[in-house]
mmCIF file of C-alpha atoms in Angstrom:
data_model
loop_
_atom_site.group_PDB
_atom_site.id
_atom_site.type_symbol
_atom_site.label_atom_id
_atom_site.label_comp_id
_atom_site.label_asym_id
_atom_site.label_seq_id
_atom_site.Cartn_x
_atom_site.Cartn_y
_atom_site.Cartn_z
ATOM 1 C CA UNK A 908 43.451 -33.042 -9.879
ATOM 2 C CA UNK A 909 42.631 -34.565 -13.256
ATOM 3 C CA UNK A 910 42.723 -38.104 -11.837
ATOM 4 C CA UNK A 911 40.538 -37.061 -8.895
ATOM 5 C CA UNK A 912 38.050 -35.376 -11.237
ATOM 6 C CA UNK A 913 37.826 -38.541 -13.335
ATOM 7 C CA UNK A 914 37.184 -40.606 -10.212
ATOM 8 C CA UNK A 915 34.468 -38.247 -8.957
ATOM 9 C CA UNK A 916 32.721 -38.242 -12.350
ATOM 10 C CA UNK A 917 32.800 -42.049 -12.377
ATOM 11 C CA UNK A 918 31.384 -42.276 -8.836
ATOM 12 C CA UNK A 919 28.579 -39.879 -9.737
ATOM 13 C CA UNK A 920 27.800 -41.859 -12.875
ATOM 14 C CA UNK A 921 28.464 -38.837 -15.092
ATOM 15 C CA UNK A 922 31.650 -39.926 -16.853
ATOM 16 C CA UNK A 923 29.814 -40.263 -20.180
ATOM 17 C CA UNK A 924 29.324 -36.473 -20.257
ATOM 18 C CA UNK A 925 33.099 -36.089 -20.645
ATOM 19 C CA UNK A 926 33.832 -39.106 -22.813
ATOM 20 C CA UNK A 927 35.291 -38.265 -26.256
ATOM 21 C CA UNK A 928 34.549 -41.736 -27.684
ATOM 22 C CA UNK A 929 31.721 -40.465 -29.898
ATOM 23 C CA UNK A 930 33.890 -37.706 -31.352
ATOM 24 C CA UNK A 931 34.781 -38.383 -35.032
ATOM 25 C CA UNK A 932 38.451 -37.593 -34.328
ATOM 26 C CA UNK A 933 38.719 -39.855 -31.265
ATOM 27 C CA UNK A 934 41.030 -42.391 -32.955
ATOM 28 C CA UNK A 935 43.228 -39.530 -34.155
ATOM 29 C CA UNK A 936 43.576 -38.367 -30.541
ATOM 30 C CA UNK A 937 44.512 -41.837 -29.340
ATOM 31 C CA UNK A 938 47.115 -42.127 -32.082
ATOM 32 C CA UNK A 939 48.664 -38.767 -31.184
ATOM 33 C CA UNK A 940 48.927 -39.612 -27.483
ATOM 34 C CA UNK A 941 50.210 -43.143 -28.127
ATOM 35 C CA UNK A 942 53.523 -41.548 -29.150
ATOM 36 C CA UNK A 943 53.855 -39.793 -25.804
ATOM 37 C CA UNK A 944 56.148 -41.111 -23.073
ATOM 38 C CA UNK A 945 53.542 -39.941 -20.531
ATOM 39 C CA UNK A 946 51.223 -42.976 -20.563
ATOM 40 C CA UNK A 947 48.857 -41.373 -18.069
ATOM 41 C CA UNK A 948 47.920 -38.770 -20.682
ATOM 42 C CA UNK A 949 46.395 -41.499 -22.840
ATOM 43 C CA UNK A 950 44.546 -43.013 -19.867
ATOM 44 C CA UNK A 951 43.042 -39.670 -18.840
ATOM 45 C CA UNK A 952 42.186 -38.744 -22.419
ATOM 46 C CA UNK A 953 39.931 -41.791 -22.767
ATOM 47 C CA UNK A 954 37.732 -40.220 -20.076
ATOM 48 C CA UNK A 955 37.866 -36.764 -21.700
ATOM 49 C CA UNK A 956 40.421 -35.220 -19.327
ATOM 50 C CA UNK A 957 43.775 -33.638 -20.173
ATOM 51 C CA UNK A 958 46.617 -32.094 -18.185
ATOM 52 C CA UNK A 959 48.997 -29.278 -19.093
ATOM 53 C CA UNK A 960 52.023 -28.224 -17.027
ATOM 54 C CA UNK A 961 55.665 -27.212 -17.389
ATOM 55 C CA UNK A 962 56.856 -30.765 -16.670
ATOM 56 C CA UNK A 963 55.414 -32.071 -19.946
ATOM 57 C CA UNK A 964 57.622 -32.120 -23.042
ATOM 58 C CA UNK A 965 56.799 -29.393 -25.552
ATOM 59 C CA UNK A 966 55.481 -31.958 -28.058
ATOM 60 C CA UNK A 967 53.020 -33.358 -25.485
ATOM 61 C CA UNK A 968 51.844 -29.880 -24.567
ATOM 62 C CA UNK A 969 51.197 -29.102 -28.229
ATOM 63 C CA UNK A 970 49.171 -32.321 -28.606
ATOM 64 C CA UNK A 971 47.126 -31.605 -25.454
ATOM 65 C CA UNK A 972 46.386 -28.039 -26.602
ATOM 66 C CA UNK A 973 45.363 -29.294 -30.042
ATOM 67 C CA UNK A 974 43.042 -31.998 -28.648
ATOM 68 C CA UNK A 975 41.399 -29.534 -26.264
ATOM 69 C CA UNK A 976 40.831 -26.958 -29.006
ATOM 70 C CA UNK A 977 39.247 -29.707 -31.187
ATOM 71 C CA UNK A 978 36.826 -30.585 -28.373
ATOM 72 C CA UNK A 979 38.310 -34.037 -27.796
ATOM 73 C CA UNK A 980 39.517 -33.042 -24.336
ATOM 74 C CA UNK A 981 36.528 -31.803 -22.360
ATOM 75 C CA UNK A 982 38.467 -30.743 -19.252
ATOM 76 C CA UNK A 983 42.002 -29.385 -19.029
ATOM 77 C CA UNK A 984 43.748 -29.194 -15.653
ATOM 78 C CA UNK A 985 46.733 -26.852 -15.613
ATOM 79 C CA UNK A 986 48.881 -24.907 -13.177
ATOM 80 C CA UNK A 987 48.219 -21.229 -12.457
ATOM 81 C CA UNK A 988 51.216 -19.906 -14.396
ATOM 82 C CA UNK A 989 50.248 -21.929 -17.476
ATOM 83 C CA UNK A 990 46.628 -20.858 -17.167
ATOM 84 C CA UNK A 991 47.897 -17.321 -17.778
ATOM 85 C CA UNK A 992 49.841 -18.446 -20.839
ATOM 86 C CA UNK A 993 47.603 -21.071 -22.462
ATOM 87 C CA UNK A 994 45.493 -19.095 -24.903
ATOM 88 C CA UNK A 995 42.688 -21.598 -25.446
ATOM 89 C CA UNK A 996 38.960 -20.731 -25.448
ATOM 90 C CA UNK A 997 36.741 -22.606 -22.987
ATOM 91 C CA UNK A 998 33.097 -22.535 -21.931
ATOM 92 C CA UNK A 999 33.853 -22.674 -18.194
ATOM 93 C CA UNK A 1000 37.004 -21.693 -16.307
ATOM 94 C CA UNK A 1001 37.554 -22.767 -12.689
ATOM 95 C CA UNK A 1002 40.238 -21.190 -10.497
ATOM 96 C CA UNK A 1003 40.777 -23.761 -7.734
ATOM 97 C CA UNK A 1004 42.459 -21.812 -4.947
ATOM 98 C CA UNK A 1005 43.635 -18.203 -5.091
ATOM 99 C CA UNK A 1006 47.111 -18.594 -3.594
ATOM 100 C CA UNK A 1007 50.381 -19.350 -5.356
ATOM 101 C CA UNK A 1008 53.991 -19.489 -4.229
ATOM 102 C CA UNK A 1009 55.977 -16.322 -4.948
ATOM 103 C CA UNK A 1010 59.639 -17.323 -4.871
ATOM 104 C CA UNK A 1011 60.812 -13.702 -4.715
ATOM 105 C CA UNK A 1012 58.901 -13.229 -1.435
ATOM 106 C CA UNK A 1013 59.384 -16.775 -0.174
ATOM 107 C CA UNK A 1014 55.724 -17.176 0.709
ATOM 108 C CA UNK A 1015 52.263 -17.850 -0.681
ATOM 109 C CA UNK A 1016 50.471 -14.782 -2.029
ATOM 110 C CA UNK A 1017 47.025 -14.111 -3.455
ATOM 111 C CA UNK A 1018 46.448 -14.113 -7.203
ATOM 112 C CA UNK A 1019 45.975 -10.527 -8.383
ATOM 113 C CA UNK A 1020 42.666 -9.404 -9.827
ATOM 114 C CA UNK A 1021 44.264 -8.759 -13.235
ATOM 115 C CA UNK A 1022 45.384 -12.391 -13.382
ATOM 116 C CA UNK A 1023 41.903 -13.555 -12.360
ATOM 117 C CA UNK A 1024 40.344 -11.453 -15.121
ATOM 118 C CA UNK A 1025 42.869 -12.725 -17.666
ATOM 119 C CA UNK A 1026 42.148 -16.356 -16.783
ATOM 120 C CA UNK A 1027 38.384 -15.716 -16.803
ATOM 121 C CA UNK A 1028 38.837 -14.137 -20.230
ATOM 122 C CA UNK A 1029 39.286 -17.645 -21.638
ATOM 123 C CA UNK A 1030 35.613 -18.418 -20.904
ATOM 124 C CA UNK A 1031 32.878 -17.679 -23.416
ATOM 125 C CA UNK A 1032 34.915 -16.142 -26.219
ATOM 126 C CA UNK A 1033 32.404 -14.399 -28.536
ATOM 127 C CA UNK A 1034 33.748 -16.019 -31.698
ATOM 128 C CA UNK A 1035 33.509 -19.529 -30.177
ATOM 129 C CA UNK A 1036 30.641 -19.470 -27.663
ATOM 130 C CA UNK A 1037 27.435 -17.592 -26.890
ATOM 131 C CA UNK A 1038 28.041 -17.664 -23.117
ATOM 132 C CA UNK A 1039 30.702 -18.551 -20.559
ATOM 133 C CA UNK A 1040 31.179 -19.192 -16.868
ATOM 134 C CA UNK A 1041 33.984 -18.210 -14.494
ATOM 135 C CA UNK A 1042 34.183 -19.995 -11.139
ATOM 136 C CA UNK A 1043 36.593 -19.005 -8.378
ATOM 137 C CA UNK A 1044 37.137 -21.258 -5.334
ATOM 138 C CA UNK A 1045 38.631 -19.332 -2.428
ATOM 139 C CA UNK A 1046 38.450 -19.341 1.394
ATOM 140 C CA UNK A 1047 35.461 -17.567 2.953
ATOM 141 C CA UNK A 1048 37.622 -14.779 4.393
ATOM 142 C CA UNK A 1049 38.862 -13.844 0.895
ATOM 143 C CA UNK A 1050 35.541 -14.181 -0.897
ATOM 144 C CA UNK A 1051 34.448 -10.599 -0.178
ATOM 145 C CA UNK A 1052 37.761 -9.253 -1.469
ATOM 146 C CA UNK A 1053 37.444 -10.989 -4.843
ATOM 147 C CA UNK A 1054 33.761 -10.124 -5.175
ATOM 148 C CA UNK A 1055 34.585 -6.442 -4.611
ATOM 149 C CA UNK A 1056 37.456 -6.545 -7.088
ATOM 150 C CA UNK A 1057 35.408 -8.353 -9.746
ATOM 151 C CA UNK A 1058 32.363 -6.093 -9.458
ATOM 152 C CA UNK A 1059 34.121 -2.744 -9.063
ATOM 153 C CA UNK A 1060 36.514 -1.038 -11.426
ATOM 154 C CA UNK A 1061 39.997 -0.505 -9.971
ATOM 155 C CA UNK A 1062 42.699 1.440 -11.801
ATOM 156 C CA UNK A 1063 45.742 -0.453 -13.028
ATOM 157 C CA UNK A 1064 48.899 0.869 -11.391
ATOM 158 C CA UNK A 1065 52.375 0.875 -12.905
ATOM 159 C CA UNK A 1066 55.096 -1.480 -11.680
ATOM 160 C CA UNK A 1067 57.720 0.124 -13.911
ATOM 161 C CA UNK A 1068 59.876 1.485 -11.059
ATOM 162 C CA UNK A 1069 60.808 -2.098 -10.113
ATOM 163 C CA UNK A 1070 62.579 -2.592 -13.431
ATOM 164 C CA UNK A 1071 63.615 1.021 -14.091
ATOM 165 C CA UNK A 1072 67.354 0.326 -13.829
ATOM 166 C CA UNK A 1073 67.405 -2.391 -16.494
ATOM 167 C CA UNK A 1074 65.046 -0.504 -18.811
ATOM 168 C CA UNK A 1075 67.113 2.655 -18.525
ATOM 169 C CA UNK A 1076 70.242 0.660 -19.396
ATOM 170 C CA UNK A 1077 68.480 -0.713 -22.492
ATOM 171 C CA UNK A 1078 67.508 2.785 -23.660
ATOM 172 C CA UNK A 1079 71.050 4.079 -23.119
ATOM 173 C CA UNK A 1080 72.469 1.146 -25.092
ATOM 174 C CA UNK A 1081 69.982 1.809 -27.913
ATOM 175 C CA UNK A 1082 71.114 5.429 -28.036
ATOM 176 C CA UNK A 1083 67.652 6.896 -27.392
ATOM 177 C CA UNK A 1084 68.767 8.251 -23.995
ATOM 178 C CA UNK A 1085 72.091 10.045 -23.578
ATOM 179 C CA UNK A 1086 71.499 12.371 -20.635
ATOM 180 C CA UNK A 1087 69.408 12.762 -17.498
ATOM 181 C CA UNK A 1088 67.114 15.229 -19.258
ATOM 182 C CA UNK A 1089 66.513 12.811 -22.138
ATOM 183 C CA UNK A 1090 65.776 10.061 -19.608
ATOM 184 C CA UNK A 1091 63.171 12.318 -17.968
ATOM 185 C CA UNK A 1092 61.496 12.929 -21.324
ATOM 186 C CA UNK A 1093 61.551 9.161 -21.969
ATOM 187 C CA UNK A 1094 59.850 8.513 -18.621
ATOM 188 C CA UNK A 1095 57.079 10.922 -19.587
ATOM 189 C CA UNK A 1096 56.092 8.543 -22.395
ATOM 190 C CA UNK A 1097 55.518 5.685 -19.925
ATOM 191 C CA UNK A 1098 52.391 4.555 -18.114
ATOM 192 C CA UNK A 1099 54.268 5.232 -14.873
ATOM 193 C CA UNK A 1100 54.086 8.957 -15.659
ATOM 194 C CA UNK A 1101 50.344 8.730 -16.336
ATOM 195 C CA UNK A 1102 49.578 7.011 -13.029
ATOM 196 C CA UNK A 1103 52.052 9.185 -11.117
ATOM 197 C CA UNK A 1104 49.954 12.225 -11.963
ATOM 198 C CA UNK A 1105 46.640 10.495 -11.248
ATOM 199 C CA UNK A 1106 47.633 8.778 -8.001
ATOM 200 C CA UNK A 1107 50.824 10.461 -6.717
ATOM 201 C CA UNK A 1108 50.539 9.175 -3.116
ATOM 202 C CA UNK A 1109 50.987 5.577 -4.255
ATOM 203 C CA UNK A 1110 54.355 6.527 -5.756
ATOM 204 C CA UNK A 1111 55.588 8.355 -2.651
ATOM 205 C CA UNK A 1112 54.613 11.859 -3.755
ATOM 206 C CA UNK A 1113 52.801 13.695 -0.960
ATOM 207 C CA UNK A 1114 50.918 17.000 -1.141
ATOM 208 C CA UNK A 1115 53.889 19.133 -0.057
ATOM 209 C CA UNK A 1116 56.150 17.551 -2.651
ATOM 210 C CA UNK A 1117 53.511 18.193 -5.317
ATOM 211 C CA UNK A 1118 53.206 21.857 -4.304
ATOM 212 C CA UNK A 1119 56.990 22.362 -4.431
ATOM 213 C CA UNK A 1120 57.355 20.352 -7.641
ATOM 214 C CA UNK A 1121 54.071 20.644 -9.613
ATOM 215 C CA UNK A 1122 55.451 19.161 -12.834
ATOM 216 C CA UNK A 1123 57.365 16.438 -10.883
ATOM 217 C CA UNK A 1124 60.581 17.355 -12.679
ATOM 218 C CA UNK A 1125 62.728 17.086 -9.541
ATOM 219 C CA UNK A 1126 61.092 13.789 -8.586
ATOM 220 C CA UNK A 1127 61.813 12.289 -12.028
ATOM 221 C CA UNK A 1128 65.355 13.677 -11.899
ATOM 222 C CA UNK A 1129 65.967 11.881 -8.605
ATOM 223 C CA UNK A 1130 64.535 8.646 -10.030
ATOM 224 C CA UNK A 1131 66.824 8.787 -13.057
ATOM 225 C CA UNK A 1132 69.930 9.770 -11.099
ATOM 226 C CA UNK A 1133 69.436 6.987 -8.548
ATOM 227 C CA UNK A 1134 69.050 4.444 -11.359
ATOM 228 C CA UNK A 1135 72.069 5.894 -13.185
ATOM 229 C CA UNK A 1136 74.247 5.668 -10.057
ATOM 230 C CA UNK A 1137 73.290 1.998 -9.590
ATOM 231 C CA UNK A 1138 74.114 1.215 -13.228
ATOM 232 C CA UNK A 1139 77.376 3.182 -13.008
ATOM 233 C CA UNK A 1140 78.373 1.227 -9.892
ATOM 234 C CA UNK A 1141 77.723 -1.998 -11.842
ATOM 235 C CA UNK A 1142 79.920 -0.600 -14.677
ATOM 236 C CA UNK A 1143 77.002 -1.009 -17.084
ATOM 237 C CA UNK A 1144 77.019 2.696 -17.990
ATOM 238 C CA UNK A 1145 79.191 5.754 -17.369
ATOM 239 C CA UNK A 1146 77.378 8.564 -15.546
ATOM 240 C CA UNK A 1147 78.901 12.033 -15.090
ATOM 241 C CA UNK A 1148 77.017 13.829 -12.261
ATOM 242 C CA UNK A 1149 78.403 17.233 -13.340
ATOM 243 C CA UNK A 1150 77.390 17.085 -17.007
ATOM 244 C CA UNK A 1151 74.534 14.598 -16.367
ATOM 245 C CA UNK A 1152 75.566 12.642 -19.459
ATOM 246 C CA UNK A 1153 74.896 8.891 -19.739
ATOM 247 C CA UNK A 1154 77.033 6.581 -21.885
ATOM 248 C CA UNK A 1155 76.817 2.839 -22.498
ATOM 249 C CA UNK A 1156 79.642 0.406 -21.791
ATOM 250 C CA UNK A 1157 80.406 -2.952 -23.376
ATOM 251 C CA UNK A 1158 79.234 -4.666 -20.182
ATOM 252 C CA UNK A 1159 75.942 -2.765 -20.260
ATOM 253 C CA UNK A 1160 75.399 -3.623 -23.935
ATOM 254 C CA UNK A 1161 76.032 -7.313 -23.211
ATOM 255 C CA UNK A 1162 73.566 -7.222 -20.302
ATOM 256 C CA UNK A 1163 70.936 -5.494 -22.436
ATOM 257 C CA UNK A 1164 71.411 -7.826 -25.401
ATOM 258 C CA UNK A 1165 71.095 -10.995 -23.304
ATOM 259 C CA UNK A 1166 68.483 -9.624 -20.852
ATOM 260 C CA UNK A 1167 70.793 -9.959 -17.849
ATOM 261 C CA UNK A 1168 69.520 -8.071 -14.801
ATOM 262 C CA UNK A 1169 71.737 -5.549 -13.034
ATOM 263 C CA UNK A 1170 71.849 -7.510 -9.712
ATOM 264 C CA UNK A 1171 73.392 -10.400 -11.654
ATOM 265 C CA UNK A 1172 75.995 -8.104 -13.216
ATOM 266 C CA UNK A 1173 76.762 -6.670 -9.771
ATOM 267 C CA UNK A 1174 77.206 -10.215 -8.442
ATOM 268 C CA UNK A 1175 79.491 -11.184 -11.330
ATOM 269 C CA UNK A 1176 81.583 -8.042 -10.859
ATOM 270 C CA UNK A 1177 82.240 -8.918 -7.229
ATOM 271 C CA UNK A 1178 82.855 -12.657 -7.670
ATOM 272 C CA UNK A 1179 84.506 -13.184 -11.063
ATOM 273 C CA UNK A 1180 88.273 -13.062 -10.763
ATOM 274 C CA UNK A 1181 91.153 -14.219 -12.968
ATOM 275 C CA UNK A 1182 92.092 -17.899 -12.847
ATOM 276 C CA UNK A 1183 88.844 -19.172 -11.325
ATOM 277 C CA UNK A 1184 88.330 -22.924 -11.306
ATOM 278 C CA UNK A 1185 85.486 -24.429 -13.364
ATOM 279 C CA UNK A 1186 83.733 -25.330 -10.122
ATOM 280 C CA UNK A 1187 83.864 -21.693 -8.964
ATOM 281 C CA UNK A 1188 82.662 -20.363 -12.325
ATOM 282 C CA UNK A 1189 79.652 -22.697 -12.356
ATOM 283 C CA UNK A 1190 78.885 -21.782 -8.745
ATOM 284 C CA UNK A 1191 79.014 -18.088 -9.606
ATOM 285 C CA UNK A 1192 76.724 -18.462 -12.644
ATOM 286 C CA UNK A 1193 74.209 -20.562 -10.707
ATOM 287 C CA UNK A 1194 73.734 -17.697 -8.236
ATOM 288 C CA UNK A 1195 72.478 -15.312 -10.929
ATOM 289 C CA UNK A 1196 69.342 -13.347 -10.033
ATOM 290 C CA UNK A 1197 67.548 -14.880 -13.028
ATOM 291 C CA UNK A 1198 67.631 -18.289 -11.306
ATOM 292 C CA UNK A 1199 66.248 -17.036 -7.973
ATOM 293 C CA UNK A 1200 62.687 -18.177 -8.682
ATOM 294 C CA UNK A 1201 63.630 -21.684 -9.812
ATOM 295 C CA UNK A 1202 62.572 -24.188 -7.176
ATOM 296 C CA UNK A 1203 63.209 -27.928 -7.010
ATOM 297 C CA UNK A 1204 60.015 -29.860 -7.670
ATOM 298 C CA UNK A 1205 59.296 -32.918 -5.570
ATOM 299 C CA UNK A 1206 59.363 -35.291 -8.535
ATOM 300 C CA UNK A 1207 62.825 -33.994 -9.515
ATOM 301 C CA UNK A 1208 64.460 -34.638 -6.132
ATOM 302 C CA UNK A 1209 65.366 -38.296 -6.816
ATOM 303 C CA UNK A 1210 67.080 -37.568 -10.130
ATOM 304 C CA UNK A 1211 68.833 -34.512 -8.699
ATOM 305 C CA UNK A 1212 69.990 -36.621 -5.749
ATOM 306 C CA UNK A 1213 71.559 -39.121 -8.146
ATOM 307 C CA UNK A 1214 73.256 -36.311 -10.047
ATOM 308 C CA UNK A 1215 74.506 -34.908 -6.763
ATOM 309 C CA UNK A 1216 76.157 -38.219 -5.927
ATOM 310 C CA UNK A 1217 77.848 -38.569 -9.323
ATOM 311 C CA UNK A 1218 78.690 -34.934 -10.010
ATOM 312 C CA UNK A 1219 82.114 -33.764 -10.967
ATOM 313 C CA UNK A 1220 82.125 -30.663 -8.775
ATOM 314 C CA UNK A 1221 81.034 -29.731 -5.294
ATOM 315 C CA UNK A 1222 77.451 -28.396 -5.302
ATOM 316 C CA UNK A 1223 76.953 -25.802 -2.586
ATOM 317 C CA UNK A 1224 73.570 -26.086 -0.912
ATOM 318 C CA UNK A 1225 72.903 -29.635 -2.100
ATOM 319 C CA UNK A 1226 69.906 -30.503 -4.271
ATOM 320 C CA UNK A 1227 67.723 -27.856 -2.612
#
């Protein structure tokens, strides 16, 4: 994208608007980028363009961020995930395309309105600029959707239920939750509880359920018990259904300390056995839930293919 933008600016005779040559720190920028192994960074910088993505070494990313914040880089092209993370003020922000690949769903999905607002928040920061512009490029059939979302206030809903099991394990390991009743009180301090009362239908609470359970105590009890049973099955906690007490285990503490998700622990419990070969251990670890969203990038395929040919162990699934 950065190379294409440079070419378009040159064709239109407007490249001088982006050129950093007149900037007093221009030579400093050239010197910084001359140390980079990515020679294209230096070439693009001379036209006022920079790139920022996960494939760049950390040192190069730091240099690019620094040059952009100094005004030496007029345009920064970055991937969607990094646009959420790069906290740099800009006068204009352009979102080119509103779809991204969600590995957990295995398909392309639309960028959420909260992400759009966060990215647009980079434009026109009050302490740096008197105005700012946010531009979103999206197909015609999605334009109305984003216009509605940007111009109307929509409540932010909680996604806490998705990670309830792992968060409950962390609280049990910390000692702040030791029973089902304490877990219910803990849940009432969360944003999930706030939205559950405001918009119960979204969380599966219909009118009849609300009439039978006005304070949602039974609903929260079911949530906690279901999570506790999952954690108990994974041997991350010990749950006594009669006394409703919750106790941490060494496995649960290890998972909490190293941020290991419960599906990974469940997988390890079923696959780790005594006297496994190194090949089997590596295969087991590589199938952890934490790695599920890692995808092979096109530019990595050649190097991974070479590694696959010279590897010491059998790699199930090949380089993909």
